[in-house]
mmCIF file of C-alpha atoms and ligand atoms in Angstrom:
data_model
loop_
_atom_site.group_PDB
_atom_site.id
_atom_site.type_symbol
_atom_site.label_atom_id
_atom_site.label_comp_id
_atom_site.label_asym_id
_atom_site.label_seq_id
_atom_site.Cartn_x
_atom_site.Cartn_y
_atom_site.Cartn_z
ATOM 1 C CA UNK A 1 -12.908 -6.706 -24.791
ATOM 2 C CA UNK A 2 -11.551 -9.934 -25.406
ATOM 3 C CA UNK A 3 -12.400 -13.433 -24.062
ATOM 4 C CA UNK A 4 -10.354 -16.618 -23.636
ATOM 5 C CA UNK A 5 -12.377 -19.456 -22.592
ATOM 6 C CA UNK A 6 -11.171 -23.049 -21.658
ATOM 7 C CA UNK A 7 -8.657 -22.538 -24.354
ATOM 8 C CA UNK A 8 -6.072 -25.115 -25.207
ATOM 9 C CA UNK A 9 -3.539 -25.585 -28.300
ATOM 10 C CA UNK A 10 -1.188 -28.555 -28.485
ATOM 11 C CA UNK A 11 1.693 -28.902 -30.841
ATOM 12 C CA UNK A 12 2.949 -32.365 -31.145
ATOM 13 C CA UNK A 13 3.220 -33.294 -28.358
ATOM 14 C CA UNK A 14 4.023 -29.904 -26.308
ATOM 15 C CA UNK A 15 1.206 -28.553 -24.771
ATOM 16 C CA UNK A 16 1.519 -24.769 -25.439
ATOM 17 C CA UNK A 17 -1.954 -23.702 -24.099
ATOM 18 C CA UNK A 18 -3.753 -25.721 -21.399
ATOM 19 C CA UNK A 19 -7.357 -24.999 -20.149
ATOM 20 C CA UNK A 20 -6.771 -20.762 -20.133
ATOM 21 C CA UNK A 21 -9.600 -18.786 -19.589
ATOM 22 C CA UNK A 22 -9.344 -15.034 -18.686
ATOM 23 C CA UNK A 23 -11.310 -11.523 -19.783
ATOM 24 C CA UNK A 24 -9.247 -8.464 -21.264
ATOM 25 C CA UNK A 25 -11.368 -5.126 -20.548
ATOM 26 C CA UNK A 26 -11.470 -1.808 -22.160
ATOM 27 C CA UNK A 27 -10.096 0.810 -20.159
ATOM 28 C CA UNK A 28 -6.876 -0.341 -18.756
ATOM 29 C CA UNK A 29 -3.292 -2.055 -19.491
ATOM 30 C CA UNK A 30 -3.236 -5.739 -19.206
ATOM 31 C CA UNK A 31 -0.198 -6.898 -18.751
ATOM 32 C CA UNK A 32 0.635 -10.621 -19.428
ATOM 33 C CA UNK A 33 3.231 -12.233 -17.939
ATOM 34 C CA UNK A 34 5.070 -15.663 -18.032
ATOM 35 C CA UNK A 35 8.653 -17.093 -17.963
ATOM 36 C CA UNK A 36 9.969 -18.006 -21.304
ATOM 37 C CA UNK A 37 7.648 -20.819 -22.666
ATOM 38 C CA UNK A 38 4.656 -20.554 -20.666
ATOM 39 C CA UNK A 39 2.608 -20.000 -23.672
ATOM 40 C CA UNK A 40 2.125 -16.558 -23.869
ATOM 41 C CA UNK A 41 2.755 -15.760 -27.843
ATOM 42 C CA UNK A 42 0.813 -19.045 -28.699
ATOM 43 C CA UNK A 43 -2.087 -17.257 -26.757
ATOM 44 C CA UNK A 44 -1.972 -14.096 -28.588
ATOM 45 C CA UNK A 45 -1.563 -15.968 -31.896
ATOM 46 C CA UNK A 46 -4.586 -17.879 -31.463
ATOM 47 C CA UNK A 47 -6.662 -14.289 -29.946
ATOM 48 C CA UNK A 48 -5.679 -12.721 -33.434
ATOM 49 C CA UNK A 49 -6.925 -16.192 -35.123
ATOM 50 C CA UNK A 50 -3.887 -16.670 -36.852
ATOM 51 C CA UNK A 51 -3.506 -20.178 -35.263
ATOM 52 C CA UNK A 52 -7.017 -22.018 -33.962
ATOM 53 C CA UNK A 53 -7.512 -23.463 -30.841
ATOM 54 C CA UNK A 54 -7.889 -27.762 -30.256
ATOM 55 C CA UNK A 55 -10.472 -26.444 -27.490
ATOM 56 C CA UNK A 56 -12.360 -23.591 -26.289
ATOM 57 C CA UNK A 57 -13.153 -20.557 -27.346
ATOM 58 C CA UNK A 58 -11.583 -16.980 -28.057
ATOM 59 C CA UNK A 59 -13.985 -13.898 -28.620
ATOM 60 C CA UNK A 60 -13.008 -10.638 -29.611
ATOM 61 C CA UNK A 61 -15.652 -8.219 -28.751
ATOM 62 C CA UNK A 62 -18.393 -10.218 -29.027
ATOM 63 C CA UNK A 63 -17.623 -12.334 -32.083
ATOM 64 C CA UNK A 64 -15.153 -14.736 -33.622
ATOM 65 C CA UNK A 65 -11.862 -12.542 -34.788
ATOM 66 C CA UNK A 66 -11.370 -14.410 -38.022
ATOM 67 C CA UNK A 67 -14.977 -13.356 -38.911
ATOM 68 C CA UNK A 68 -13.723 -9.919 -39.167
ATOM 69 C CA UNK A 69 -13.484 -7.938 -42.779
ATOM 70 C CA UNK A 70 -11.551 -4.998 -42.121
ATOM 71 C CA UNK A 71 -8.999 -6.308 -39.337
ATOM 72 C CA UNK A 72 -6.500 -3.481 -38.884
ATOM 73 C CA UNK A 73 -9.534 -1.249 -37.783
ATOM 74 C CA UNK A 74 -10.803 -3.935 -35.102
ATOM 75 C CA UNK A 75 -7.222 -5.231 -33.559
ATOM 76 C CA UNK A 76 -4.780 -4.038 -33.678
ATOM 77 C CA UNK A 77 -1.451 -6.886 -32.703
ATOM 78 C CA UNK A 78 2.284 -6.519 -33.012
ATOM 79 C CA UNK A 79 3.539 -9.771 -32.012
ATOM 80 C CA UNK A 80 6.865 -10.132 -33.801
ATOM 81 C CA UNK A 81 9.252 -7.176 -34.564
ATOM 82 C CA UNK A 82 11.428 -9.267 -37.484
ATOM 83 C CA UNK A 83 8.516 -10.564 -39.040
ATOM 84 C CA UNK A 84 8.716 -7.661 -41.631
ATOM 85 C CA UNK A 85 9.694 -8.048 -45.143
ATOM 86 C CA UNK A 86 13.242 -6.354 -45.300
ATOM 87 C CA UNK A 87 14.025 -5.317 -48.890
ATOM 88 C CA UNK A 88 10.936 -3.214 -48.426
ATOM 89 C CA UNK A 89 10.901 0.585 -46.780
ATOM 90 C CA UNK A 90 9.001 1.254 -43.552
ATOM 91 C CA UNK A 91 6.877 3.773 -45.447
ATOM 92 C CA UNK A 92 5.620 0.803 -48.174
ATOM 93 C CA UNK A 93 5.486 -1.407 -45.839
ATOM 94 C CA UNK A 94 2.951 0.604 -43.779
ATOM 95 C CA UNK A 95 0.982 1.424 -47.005
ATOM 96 C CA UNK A 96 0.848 -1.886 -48.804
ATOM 97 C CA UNK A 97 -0.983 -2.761 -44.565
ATOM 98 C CA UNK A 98 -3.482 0.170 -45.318
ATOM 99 C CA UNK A 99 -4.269 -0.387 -48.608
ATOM 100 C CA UNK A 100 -5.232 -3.959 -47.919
ATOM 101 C CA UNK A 101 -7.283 -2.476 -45.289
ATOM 102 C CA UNK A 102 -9.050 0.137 -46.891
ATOM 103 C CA UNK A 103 -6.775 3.202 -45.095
ATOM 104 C CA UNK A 104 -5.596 6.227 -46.705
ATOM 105 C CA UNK A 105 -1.949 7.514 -47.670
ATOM 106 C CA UNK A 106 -1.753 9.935 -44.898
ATOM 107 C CA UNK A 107 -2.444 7.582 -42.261
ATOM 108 C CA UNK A 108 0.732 6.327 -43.330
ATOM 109 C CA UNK A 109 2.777 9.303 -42.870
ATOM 110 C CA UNK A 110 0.869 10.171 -39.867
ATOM 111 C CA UNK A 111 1.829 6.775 -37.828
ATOM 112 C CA UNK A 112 5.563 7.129 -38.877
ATOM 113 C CA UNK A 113 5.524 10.706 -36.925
ATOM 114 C CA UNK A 114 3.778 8.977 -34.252
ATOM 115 C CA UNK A 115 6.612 6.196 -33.555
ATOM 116 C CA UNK A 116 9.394 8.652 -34.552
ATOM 117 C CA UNK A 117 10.377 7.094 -37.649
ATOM 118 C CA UNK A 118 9.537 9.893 -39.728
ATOM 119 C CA UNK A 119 12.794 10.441 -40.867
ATOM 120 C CA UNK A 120 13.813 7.001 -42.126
ATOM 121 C CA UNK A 121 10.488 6.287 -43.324
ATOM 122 C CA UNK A 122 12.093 5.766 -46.900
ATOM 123 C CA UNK A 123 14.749 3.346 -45.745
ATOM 124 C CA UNK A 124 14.736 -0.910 -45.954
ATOM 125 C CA UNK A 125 13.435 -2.315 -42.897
ATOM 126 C CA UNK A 126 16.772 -4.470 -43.154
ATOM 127 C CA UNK A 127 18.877 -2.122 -42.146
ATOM 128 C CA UNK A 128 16.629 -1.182 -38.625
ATOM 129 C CA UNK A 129 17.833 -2.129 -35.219
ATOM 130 C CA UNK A 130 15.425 -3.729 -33.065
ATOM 131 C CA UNK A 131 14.292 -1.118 -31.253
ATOM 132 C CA UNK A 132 13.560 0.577 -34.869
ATOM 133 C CA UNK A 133 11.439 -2.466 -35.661
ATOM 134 C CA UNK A 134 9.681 -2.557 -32.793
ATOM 135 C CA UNK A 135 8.620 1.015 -33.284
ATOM 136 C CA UNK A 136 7.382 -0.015 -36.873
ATOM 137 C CA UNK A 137 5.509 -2.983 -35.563
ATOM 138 C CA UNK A 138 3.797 -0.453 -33.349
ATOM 139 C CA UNK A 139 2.922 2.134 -35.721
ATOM 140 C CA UNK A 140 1.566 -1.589 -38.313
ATOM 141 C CA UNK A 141 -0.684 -2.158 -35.070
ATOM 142 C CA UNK A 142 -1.944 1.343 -34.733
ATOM 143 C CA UNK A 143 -2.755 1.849 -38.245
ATOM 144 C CA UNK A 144 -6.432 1.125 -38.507
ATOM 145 C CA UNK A 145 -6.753 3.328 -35.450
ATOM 146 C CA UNK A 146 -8.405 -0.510 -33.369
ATOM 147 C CA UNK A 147 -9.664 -0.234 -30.383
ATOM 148 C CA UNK A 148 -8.347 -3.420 -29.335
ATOM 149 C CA UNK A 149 -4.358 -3.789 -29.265
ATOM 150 C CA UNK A 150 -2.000 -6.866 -28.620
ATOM 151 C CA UNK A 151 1.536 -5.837 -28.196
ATOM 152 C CA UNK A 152 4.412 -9.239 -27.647
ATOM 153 C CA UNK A 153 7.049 -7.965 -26.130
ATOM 154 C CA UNK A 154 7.187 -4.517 -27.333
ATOM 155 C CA UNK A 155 9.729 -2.900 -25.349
ATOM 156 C CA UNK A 156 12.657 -5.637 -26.261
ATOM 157 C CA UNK A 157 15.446 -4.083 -27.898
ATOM 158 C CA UNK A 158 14.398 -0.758 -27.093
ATOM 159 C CA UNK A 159 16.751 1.955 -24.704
ATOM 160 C CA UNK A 160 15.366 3.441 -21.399
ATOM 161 C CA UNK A 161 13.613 6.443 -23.844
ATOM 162 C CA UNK A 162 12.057 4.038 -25.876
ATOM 163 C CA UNK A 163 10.955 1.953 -22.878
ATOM 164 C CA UNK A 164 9.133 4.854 -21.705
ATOM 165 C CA UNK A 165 7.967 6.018 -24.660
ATOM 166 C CA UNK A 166 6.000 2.488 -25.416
ATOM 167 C CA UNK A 167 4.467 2.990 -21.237
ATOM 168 C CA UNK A 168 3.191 6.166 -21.719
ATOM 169 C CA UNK A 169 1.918 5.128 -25.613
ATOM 170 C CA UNK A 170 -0.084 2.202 -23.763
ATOM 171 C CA UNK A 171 -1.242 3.862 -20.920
ATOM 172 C CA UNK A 172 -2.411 6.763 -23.098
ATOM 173 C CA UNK A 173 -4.641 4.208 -25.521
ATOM 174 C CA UNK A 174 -5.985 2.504 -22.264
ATOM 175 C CA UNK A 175 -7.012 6.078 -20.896
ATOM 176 C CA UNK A 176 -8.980 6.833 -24.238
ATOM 177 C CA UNK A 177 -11.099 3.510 -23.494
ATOM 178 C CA UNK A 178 -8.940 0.887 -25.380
ATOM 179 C CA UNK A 179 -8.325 -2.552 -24.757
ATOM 180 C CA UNK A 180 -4.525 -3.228 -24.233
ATOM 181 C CA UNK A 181 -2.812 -6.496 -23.890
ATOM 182 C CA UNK A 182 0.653 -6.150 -23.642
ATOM 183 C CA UNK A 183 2.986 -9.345 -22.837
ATOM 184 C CA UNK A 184 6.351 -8.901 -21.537
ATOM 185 C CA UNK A 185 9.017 -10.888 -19.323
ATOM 186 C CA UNK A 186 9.936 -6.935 -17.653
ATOM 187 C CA UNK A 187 8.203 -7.175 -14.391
ATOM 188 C CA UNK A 188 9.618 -4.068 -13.279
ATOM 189 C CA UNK A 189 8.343 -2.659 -16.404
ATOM 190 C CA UNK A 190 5.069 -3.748 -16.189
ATOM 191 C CA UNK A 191 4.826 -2.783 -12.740
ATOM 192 C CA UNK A 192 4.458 0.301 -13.567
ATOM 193 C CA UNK A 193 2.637 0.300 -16.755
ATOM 194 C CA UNK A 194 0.010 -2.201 -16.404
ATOM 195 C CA UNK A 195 -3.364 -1.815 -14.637
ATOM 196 C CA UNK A 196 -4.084 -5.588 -14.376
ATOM 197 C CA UNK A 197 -2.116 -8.644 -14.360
ATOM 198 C CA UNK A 198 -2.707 -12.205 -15.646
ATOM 199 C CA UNK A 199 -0.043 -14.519 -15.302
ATOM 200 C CA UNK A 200 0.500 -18.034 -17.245
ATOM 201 C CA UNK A 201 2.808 -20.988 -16.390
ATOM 202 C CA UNK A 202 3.008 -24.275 -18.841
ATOM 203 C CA UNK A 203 -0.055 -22.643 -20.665
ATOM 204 C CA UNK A 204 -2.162 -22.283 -17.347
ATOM 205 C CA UNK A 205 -3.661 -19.507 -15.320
ATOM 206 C CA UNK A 206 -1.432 -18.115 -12.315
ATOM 207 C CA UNK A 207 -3.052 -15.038 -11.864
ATOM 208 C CA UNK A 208 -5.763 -12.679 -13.044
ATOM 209 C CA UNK A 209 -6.240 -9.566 -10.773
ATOM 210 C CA UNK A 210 -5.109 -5.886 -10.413
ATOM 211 C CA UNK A 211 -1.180 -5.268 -10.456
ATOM 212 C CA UNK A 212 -1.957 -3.708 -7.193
ATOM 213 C CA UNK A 213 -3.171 -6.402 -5.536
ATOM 214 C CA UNK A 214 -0.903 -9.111 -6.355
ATOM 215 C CA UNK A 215 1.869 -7.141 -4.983
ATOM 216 C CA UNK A 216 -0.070 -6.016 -2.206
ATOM 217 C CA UNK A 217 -0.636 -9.718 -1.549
ATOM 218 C CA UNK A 218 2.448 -10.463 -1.529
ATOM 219 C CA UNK A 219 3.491 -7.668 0.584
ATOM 220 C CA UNK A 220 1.779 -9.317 3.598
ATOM 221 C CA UNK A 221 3.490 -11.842 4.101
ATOM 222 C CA UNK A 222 6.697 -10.642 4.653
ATOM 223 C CA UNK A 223 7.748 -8.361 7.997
ATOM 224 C CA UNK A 224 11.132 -7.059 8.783
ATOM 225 C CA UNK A 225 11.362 -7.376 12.408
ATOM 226 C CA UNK A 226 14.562 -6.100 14.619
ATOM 227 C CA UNK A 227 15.098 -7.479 18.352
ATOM 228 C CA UNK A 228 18.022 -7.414 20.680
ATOM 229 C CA UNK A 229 16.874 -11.022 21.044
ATOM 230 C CA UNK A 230 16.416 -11.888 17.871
ATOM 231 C CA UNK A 231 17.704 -15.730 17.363
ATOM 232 C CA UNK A 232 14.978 -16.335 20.959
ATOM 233 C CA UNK A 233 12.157 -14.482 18.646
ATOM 234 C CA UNK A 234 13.028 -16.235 15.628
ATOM 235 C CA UNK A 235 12.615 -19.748 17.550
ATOM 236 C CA UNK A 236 9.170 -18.880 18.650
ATOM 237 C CA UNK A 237 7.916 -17.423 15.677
ATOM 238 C CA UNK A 238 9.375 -20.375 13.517
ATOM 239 C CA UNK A 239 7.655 -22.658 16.243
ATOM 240 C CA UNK A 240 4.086 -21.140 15.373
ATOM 241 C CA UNK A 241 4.657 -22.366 11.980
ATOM 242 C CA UNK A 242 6.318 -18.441 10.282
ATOM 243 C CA UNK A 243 8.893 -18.664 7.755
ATOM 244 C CA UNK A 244 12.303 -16.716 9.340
ATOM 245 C CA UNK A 245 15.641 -15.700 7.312
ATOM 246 C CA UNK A 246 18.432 -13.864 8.882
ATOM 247 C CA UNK A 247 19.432 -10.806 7.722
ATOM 248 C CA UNK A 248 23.783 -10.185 7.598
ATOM 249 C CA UNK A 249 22.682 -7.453 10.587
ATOM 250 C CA UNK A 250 20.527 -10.005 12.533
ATOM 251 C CA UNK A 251 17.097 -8.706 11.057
ATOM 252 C CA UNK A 252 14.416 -10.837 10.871
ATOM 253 C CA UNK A 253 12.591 -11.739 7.500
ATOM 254 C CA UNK A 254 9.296 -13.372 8.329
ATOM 255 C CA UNK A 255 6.512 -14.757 6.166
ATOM 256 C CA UNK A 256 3.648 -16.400 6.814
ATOM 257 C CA UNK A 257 2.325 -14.241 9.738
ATOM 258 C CA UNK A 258 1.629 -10.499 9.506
ATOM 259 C CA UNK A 259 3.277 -7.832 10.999
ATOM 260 C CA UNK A 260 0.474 -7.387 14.051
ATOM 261 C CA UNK A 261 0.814 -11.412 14.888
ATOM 262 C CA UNK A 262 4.566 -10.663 15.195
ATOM 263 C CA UNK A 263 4.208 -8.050 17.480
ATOM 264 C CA UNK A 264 1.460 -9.846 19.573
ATOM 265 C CA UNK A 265 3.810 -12.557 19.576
ATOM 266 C CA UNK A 266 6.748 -10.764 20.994
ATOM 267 C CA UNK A 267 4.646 -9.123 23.252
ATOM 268 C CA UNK A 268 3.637 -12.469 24.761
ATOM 269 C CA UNK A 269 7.176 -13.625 24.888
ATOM 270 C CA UNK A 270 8.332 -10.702 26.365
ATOM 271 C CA UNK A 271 10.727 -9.541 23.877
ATOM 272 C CA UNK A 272 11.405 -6.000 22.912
ATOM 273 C CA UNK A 273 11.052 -5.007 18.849
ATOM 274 C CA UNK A 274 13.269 -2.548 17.663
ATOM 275 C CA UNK A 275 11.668 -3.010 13.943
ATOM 276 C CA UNK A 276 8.424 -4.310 12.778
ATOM 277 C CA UNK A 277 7.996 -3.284 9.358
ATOM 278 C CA UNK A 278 5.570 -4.763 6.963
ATOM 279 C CA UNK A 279 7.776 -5.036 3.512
ATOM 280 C CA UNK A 280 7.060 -3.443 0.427
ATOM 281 C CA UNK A 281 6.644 -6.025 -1.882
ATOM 282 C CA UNK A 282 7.543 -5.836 -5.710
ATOM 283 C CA UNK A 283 5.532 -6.850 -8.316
ATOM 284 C CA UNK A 284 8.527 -8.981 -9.561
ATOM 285 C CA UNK A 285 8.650 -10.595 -6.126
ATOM 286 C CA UNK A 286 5.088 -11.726 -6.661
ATOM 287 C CA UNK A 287 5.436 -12.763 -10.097
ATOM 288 C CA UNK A 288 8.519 -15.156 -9.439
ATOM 289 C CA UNK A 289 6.715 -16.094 -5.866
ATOM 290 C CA UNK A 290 3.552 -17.129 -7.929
ATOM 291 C CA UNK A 291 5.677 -19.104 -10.746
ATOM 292 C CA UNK A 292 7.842 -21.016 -8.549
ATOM 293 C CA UNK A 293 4.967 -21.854 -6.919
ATOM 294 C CA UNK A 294 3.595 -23.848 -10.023
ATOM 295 C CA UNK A 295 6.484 -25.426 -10.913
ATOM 296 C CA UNK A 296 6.481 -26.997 -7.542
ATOM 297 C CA UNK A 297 2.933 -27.880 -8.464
ATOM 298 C CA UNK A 298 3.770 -29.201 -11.877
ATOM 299 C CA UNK A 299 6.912 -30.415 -10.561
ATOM 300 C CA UNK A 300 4.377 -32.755 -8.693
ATOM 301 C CA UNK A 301 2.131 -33.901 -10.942
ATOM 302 C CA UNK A 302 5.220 -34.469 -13.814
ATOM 303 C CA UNK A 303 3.424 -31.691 -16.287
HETATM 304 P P1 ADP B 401 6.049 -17.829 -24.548
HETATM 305 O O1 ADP B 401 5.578 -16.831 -25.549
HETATM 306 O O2 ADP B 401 5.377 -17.677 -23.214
HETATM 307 O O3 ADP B 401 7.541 -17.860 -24.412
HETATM 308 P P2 ADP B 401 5.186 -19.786 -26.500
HETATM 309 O O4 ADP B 401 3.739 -19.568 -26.711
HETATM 310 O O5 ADP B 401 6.133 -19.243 -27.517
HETATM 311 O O6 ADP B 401 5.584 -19.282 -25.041
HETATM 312 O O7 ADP B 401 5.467 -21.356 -26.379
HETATM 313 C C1 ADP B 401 4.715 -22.245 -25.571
HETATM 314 C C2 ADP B 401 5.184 -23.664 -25.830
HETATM 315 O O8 ADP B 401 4.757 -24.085 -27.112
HETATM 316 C C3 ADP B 401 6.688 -23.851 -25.809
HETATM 317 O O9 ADP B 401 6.971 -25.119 -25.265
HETATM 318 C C4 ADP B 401 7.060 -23.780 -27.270
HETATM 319 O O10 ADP B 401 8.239 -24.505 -27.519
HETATM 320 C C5 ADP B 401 5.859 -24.426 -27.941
HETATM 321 N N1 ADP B 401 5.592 -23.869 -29.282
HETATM 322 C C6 ADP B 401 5.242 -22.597 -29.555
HETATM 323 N N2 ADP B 401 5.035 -22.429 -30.881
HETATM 324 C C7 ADP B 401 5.255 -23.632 -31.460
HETATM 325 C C8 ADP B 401 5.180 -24.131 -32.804
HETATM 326 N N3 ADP B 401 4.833 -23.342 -33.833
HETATM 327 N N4 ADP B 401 5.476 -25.451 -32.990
HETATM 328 C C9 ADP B 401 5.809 -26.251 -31.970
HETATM 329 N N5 ADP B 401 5.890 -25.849 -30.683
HETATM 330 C C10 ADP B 401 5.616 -24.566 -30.426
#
């Protein structure tokens, strides 16, 4: 489990982190989300301790991470795919990480079969593409076998295989009882391969709950609603304070009211519904729903 509490990290004069508090639990994928900026790898820099907070706190199962002996055993992060040195091979790279953690040889070998890098195990990490990279970052992170994993953006550079090869390597750790915290700016992506969602903007909370429900949230505000009277329904509803777009076809797009209000509402007015269709909302709908909404807000306020 890891805990962010009232954290906040400043460079200069940027504020990177602002206030953040949120809990990361065993179990399931966390995704973390945030446009470019938000504060997202500053957060999982200062989680693995490598950068310390001007405020708050960060624990990491109970205790201070930086207090931690034998790291690669306890976290597990892979936060940035170039970071490697490149004259060296994946294989020594990998085993200069486990010998400075106390790991055997074959745990080596064993993680490059894992991430499918088996056969150019022997090669300079120079010469990898990105996805190749990422898939050695991933196998550094799952060397000590941690409980706890941070992953930045692990599915950048990688092709549709390799995109669902890192979701079902995620989801597979969260099902044995690990605690994942995966960031990425894919909402379509992590739709479907995290559990729970927290969402930053200029280094502040957006969201914390279950991918399910913030979609579901969003879902409910927005009907589809056909009429043979539509611009007449589309007065009336905009009158009791809904939201309307046109559709080219003359559909209705409402927010703000559900889908029963509608129909008691055309019901009263005496206008016939061809349509009234609560809209499957998308997680990515939510997401940019949720950050335009706090721009507006810091729009406001001049953060
Ligand atoms: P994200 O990962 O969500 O894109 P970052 O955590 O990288 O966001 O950045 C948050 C803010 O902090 C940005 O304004 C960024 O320019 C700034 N920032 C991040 N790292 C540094 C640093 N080492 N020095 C100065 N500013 C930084």
């Amino acid at each position: 489990m890891i805990e962010v509490r009232g954290v906040s990290k400043r460079y200069g004069r940027t504020t990177a982190v602002d206030g953040l508090s949120f809990e990361v639990l065993p179990g399931r994928v966390t995704g973390f989300l945030g446009p470019n900026g938000a504060g997202k790898s500053t957060t999982m820099r200062l989680i693995m301790g490598l950068h310390h907070p001007d405020s708050g706190e960060i624990n990491v199962n109970g205790r201070r991470f930086v207090d931690s002996r034998y790291p690669l055993s306890e976290v597990g992060a892979h936060l940035e795919a170039r970071s490697v040195d490149g004259a060296r091979s994946a294989f020594n790279h990998l085993l200069a990480l486990a010998y400075a953690n106390g790991l055997p040889r074959s745990r080596v070998t064993e993680m490059l079969e894992t991430v499918g890098l088996a056969g150019v195990g022997r090669k300079r990490v120079k010469g990898f593409s990105l996805g190749m990279a990422q898939r050695l970052g991933i196998a550094a992170a799952l060397l000590g076998n941690p409980p706890i994993l941070l992953f930045d953006e692990p599915m950048n550079g990688l092709d549709p295989e390799g995109i669902k090869w890192v979701r079902d390597l995620l989801k597979g750790l969260a099902a044995q009882g690990r605690t994942i915290f995966v960031s990425s700016h894919l909402m379509s992506e992590m739709a479907i391969t995290a559990d729970h969602i927290v969402v930053i903007g200029h280094g502040r909370l957006i969201a914390d709950a279950p991918a399910s429900e913030l979609v579901s949230r969003q879902a409910a505000r927005s009907v589809l609603v056909r009429s043979p009277r539509a611009p007449e329904l589309a007065e009336a509803l905009q009158r009791a304070g809904a939201v309307v777009n046109f559709g080219q076809d003359w559909s209705l797009t409402v927010s703000g009211m559900d889908a029963a209000r509608v129909g008691e509402f055309a019901a009263e007015a005496g206008i016939v519904l061809h349509e009234l269709s609560p809209q499957e909302g998308s997680l990515e709908e939510a997401y940019l729903e949720l950050t335009a909404a706090a721009s507006d807000y810091h729009g406001v306020l001049g953060g």
